[in-house]
Short mmCIF file of C-alpha atoms in Angstrom, two decimals:
data_model
loop_
_atom_site.label_atom_id
_atom_site.label_comp_id
_atom_site.label_asym_id
_atom_site.label_seq_id
_atom_site.Cartn_x
_atom_site.Cartn_y
_atom_site.Cartn_z
CA MET A 1 20.31 15.23 6.42
CA ILE A 2 18.41 14.70 3.16
CA ASP A 3 15.98 17.47 2.19
CA THR A 4 15.65 16.89 -1.58
CA ILE A 5 14.71 13.71 -3.44
CA ILE A 6 15.09 13.44 -7.22
CA TYR A 7 13.34 10.60 -9.07
CA ALA A 8 15.23 10.18 -12.30
CA GLY A 9 16.14 7.56 -14.86
CA PRO A 10 16.51 7.67 -18.63
CA SER A 11 15.79 11.42 -18.91
CA LEU A 12 18.90 12.45 -16.95
CA PRO A 13 22.08 12.87 -18.99
CA LYS A 14 24.70 10.19 -18.41
CA ASP A 15 27.32 12.74 -17.32
CA VAL A 16 25.43 13.94 -14.23
CA ASN A 17 27.71 13.64 -11.21
CA TYR A 18 25.52 11.88 -8.67
CA ASN A 19 28.17 12.18 -5.95
CA VAL A 20 28.00 15.96 -6.13
CA LEU A 21 24.21 15.91 -6.06
CA GLU A 22 24.11 13.53 -3.13
CA SER A 23 26.64 15.55 -1.13
CA LYS A 24 24.23 18.50 -1.24
CA LYS A 25 21.51 16.98 0.98
CA CYS A 26 20.02 15.47 -2.15
CA LEU A 27 19.21 11.83 -2.88
CA VAL A 28 18.75 10.53 -6.42
CA LYS A 29 16.33 7.60 -6.63
CA PRO A 30 15.15 5.47 -9.57
CA PRO A 31 11.92 6.44 -11.40
CA VAL A 32 8.99 6.93 -9.04
CA SER A 33 6.00 4.58 -8.83
CA ALA A 34 2.77 4.56 -6.83
CA GLY A 35 3.12 4.75 -3.06
CA GLU A 36 6.73 5.94 -2.95
CA ILE A 37 5.97 9.56 -2.06
CA TYR A 38 3.84 8.41 0.88
CA CYS A 39 6.88 6.42 2.08
CA LEU A 40 9.15 9.45 1.62
CA LEU A 41 6.92 11.63 3.77
CA ASN A 42 7.23 9.11 6.60
CA GLU A 43 10.94 8.42 6.17
CA TYR A 44 12.43 11.89 5.57
CA ARG A 45 11.11 14.32 8.17
CA GLU A 46 13.23 17.23 6.88
CA LEU A 47 12.00 16.86 3.31
CA LYS A 48 11.68 20.19 1.49
CA ARG A 49 11.64 19.22 -2.20
CA VAL A 50 10.62 16.31 -4.39
CA ILE A 51 11.66 16.53 -8.03
CA ILE A 52 9.94 14.06 -10.35
CA ILE A 53 11.72 13.64 -13.66
CA ASP A 54 11.01 10.02 -14.51
CA GLY A 55 8.34 7.65 -13.30
CA TYR A 56 6.86 4.29 -14.14
CA PHE A 57 3.53 4.12 -15.90
CA TYR A 58 3.53 0.92 -17.96
CA ASN A 59 5.11 -1.85 -15.89
CA LYS A 60 4.20 -0.39 -12.47
CA LEU A 61 1.34 1.78 -11.23
CA ALA A 62 2.18 5.45 -11.81
CA VAL A 63 2.69 7.84 -8.91
CA LEU A 64 -0.73 8.84 -7.61
CA HIS A 65 -2.14 12.35 -7.86
CA ARG A 66 -3.27 12.22 -4.25
CA GLU A 67 0.19 11.39 -2.88
CA ILE A 68 1.66 14.42 -4.68
CA ILE A 69 -1.16 16.58 -3.28
CA SER A 70 -0.47 15.09 0.16
CA ALA A 71 3.20 16.13 -0.08
CA ILE A 72 2.23 19.64 -1.19
CA SER A 73 -0.20 19.91 1.72
CA GLN A 74 2.72 19.09 4.04
CA LYS A 75 4.66 22.08 2.66
CA VAL A 76 6.93 20.00 0.40
CA ILE A 77 7.74 21.68 -2.92
CA VAL A 78 6.98 19.22 -5.73
CA ILE A 79 8.53 19.91 -9.13
CA GLY A 80 7.96 17.92 -12.31
CA SER A 81 9.91 17.81 -15.55
CA SER A 82 10.70 15.73 -18.65
CA SER A 83 8.38 12.71 -18.79
CA LEU A 84 5.91 11.63 -16.13
CA GLY A 85 6.99 14.57 -13.98
CA ALA A 86 5.89 17.01 -16.67
CA LEU A 87 2.54 15.26 -17.10
CA ARG A 88 1.77 15.27 -13.38
CA ALA A 89 2.79 18.93 -13.14
CA VAL A 90 0.27 19.88 -15.85
CA GLU A 91 -2.45 17.84 -14.16
CA LEU A 92 -1.70 19.21 -10.69
CA ASN A 93 -0.55 22.78 -11.26
CA ASN A 94 -3.85 24.02 -9.80
CA PHE A 95 -2.87 22.19 -6.62
CA GLY A 96 0.58 23.77 -6.44
CA MET A 97 2.83 21.36 -8.31
CA ILE A 98 5.50 23.21 -10.30
CA GLY A 99 6.38 22.23 -13.87
CA VAL A 100 9.59 23.13 -15.67
CA GLY A 101 11.13 22.48 -19.08
CA ARG A 102 10.18 22.13 -22.72
CA VAL A 103 8.15 18.94 -22.30
CA TYR A 104 6.11 20.54 -19.52
CA ASP A 105 5.55 23.68 -21.65
CA TYR A 106 4.42 21.55 -24.60
CA TYR A 107 1.97 19.50 -22.53
CA ASN A 108 0.72 22.57 -20.71
CA ASN A 109 0.00 24.48 -23.95
CA HIS A 110 -1.63 21.41 -25.50
CA HIS A 111 -3.72 20.91 -22.37
CA ARG A 112 -4.82 24.55 -22.20
CA ASN A 113 -5.81 24.61 -25.88
CA HIS A 114 -7.71 21.34 -25.48
CA ARG A 115 -9.57 22.66 -22.43
CA HIS A 116 -10.34 25.93 -24.20
CA ARG A 117 -11.85 24.09 -27.18
CA ASN A 118 -13.95 21.89 -24.89
CA HIS A 119 -15.00 24.88 -22.81
CA HIS A 120 -16.09 26.82 -25.92
CA HIS A 121 -17.86 23.78 -27.34
CA HIS A 122 -19.62 23.21 -24.00
CA HIS A 123 -20.98 26.76 -23.84
CA HIS A 124 -22.09 26.60 -27.46
CA HIS A 125 -24.65 23.94 -26.53
CA HIS A 126 -25.76 25.41 -23.20
CA HIS A 127 -26.98 28.93 -23.86
CA GLN A 128 -28.90 29.10 -20.60
CA GLN A 129 -25.69 29.24 -18.53
CA SER A 130 -24.91 32.65 -17.12
CA SER A 131 -21.67 34.37 -18.02
CA SER A 132 -20.68 34.44 -14.33
CA SER A 133 -20.27 30.65 -14.27
CA SER A 134 -17.39 30.80 -16.74
CA SER A 135 -15.06 32.49 -14.25
CA SER A 136 -15.65 29.82 -11.61
CA SER A 137 -14.63 27.07 -14.04
CA GLN A 138 -11.10 28.53 -14.15
CA SER A 139 -10.39 27.27 -10.62
CA SER A 140 -11.69 23.74 -11.13
CA PRO A 141 -9.11 20.93 -10.93
CA PRO A 142 -7.58 19.99 -14.28
CA ARG A 143 -9.13 17.09 -16.12
CA ILE A 144 -6.71 14.43 -17.23
CA SER A 145 -8.58 12.62 -20.00
CA TRP A 146 -6.47 14.38 -22.67
CA VAL A 147 -3.36 12.51 -21.50
CA LEU A 148 -4.79 9.26 -22.83
CA GLN A 149 -5.12 10.59 -26.35
CA PRO A 150 -2.30 9.87 -28.81
CA MET A 151 -0.26 12.95 -29.59
CA GLY A 152 0.63 13.99 -33.13
CA PRO A 153 4.16 14.44 -34.48
#
């Protein structure tokens, strides 16, 4: 009975023993694309964990935010790492997606600094806002526009 799905491709080391993984109620699938998590939720009723390491985002539509949120709302633990998984985890950590690894940490720190700069800049121009409104902005869903910006070396 499968309870864990791992979407992985080029980010996984070549020496991973897939037979061992798959004997532990775990299925390794190719990089995720849009719609696949919806299919998983229908197909694997005992699903406990989805681990997104690699995913398509150029040649196929990337996994959708709302399908990850749908899985989380059905009590599935969703973890992201490495490439697309790390990006989605930063975007959706307010919704309960878990991010792990150096790539996630890098994106998360970059994202937080970017939001902080925008937040500060925003308040600089709107003096009439009360100080109480700043605490409520902490719980707002993350904005994802920063992902589209080229990253420096």
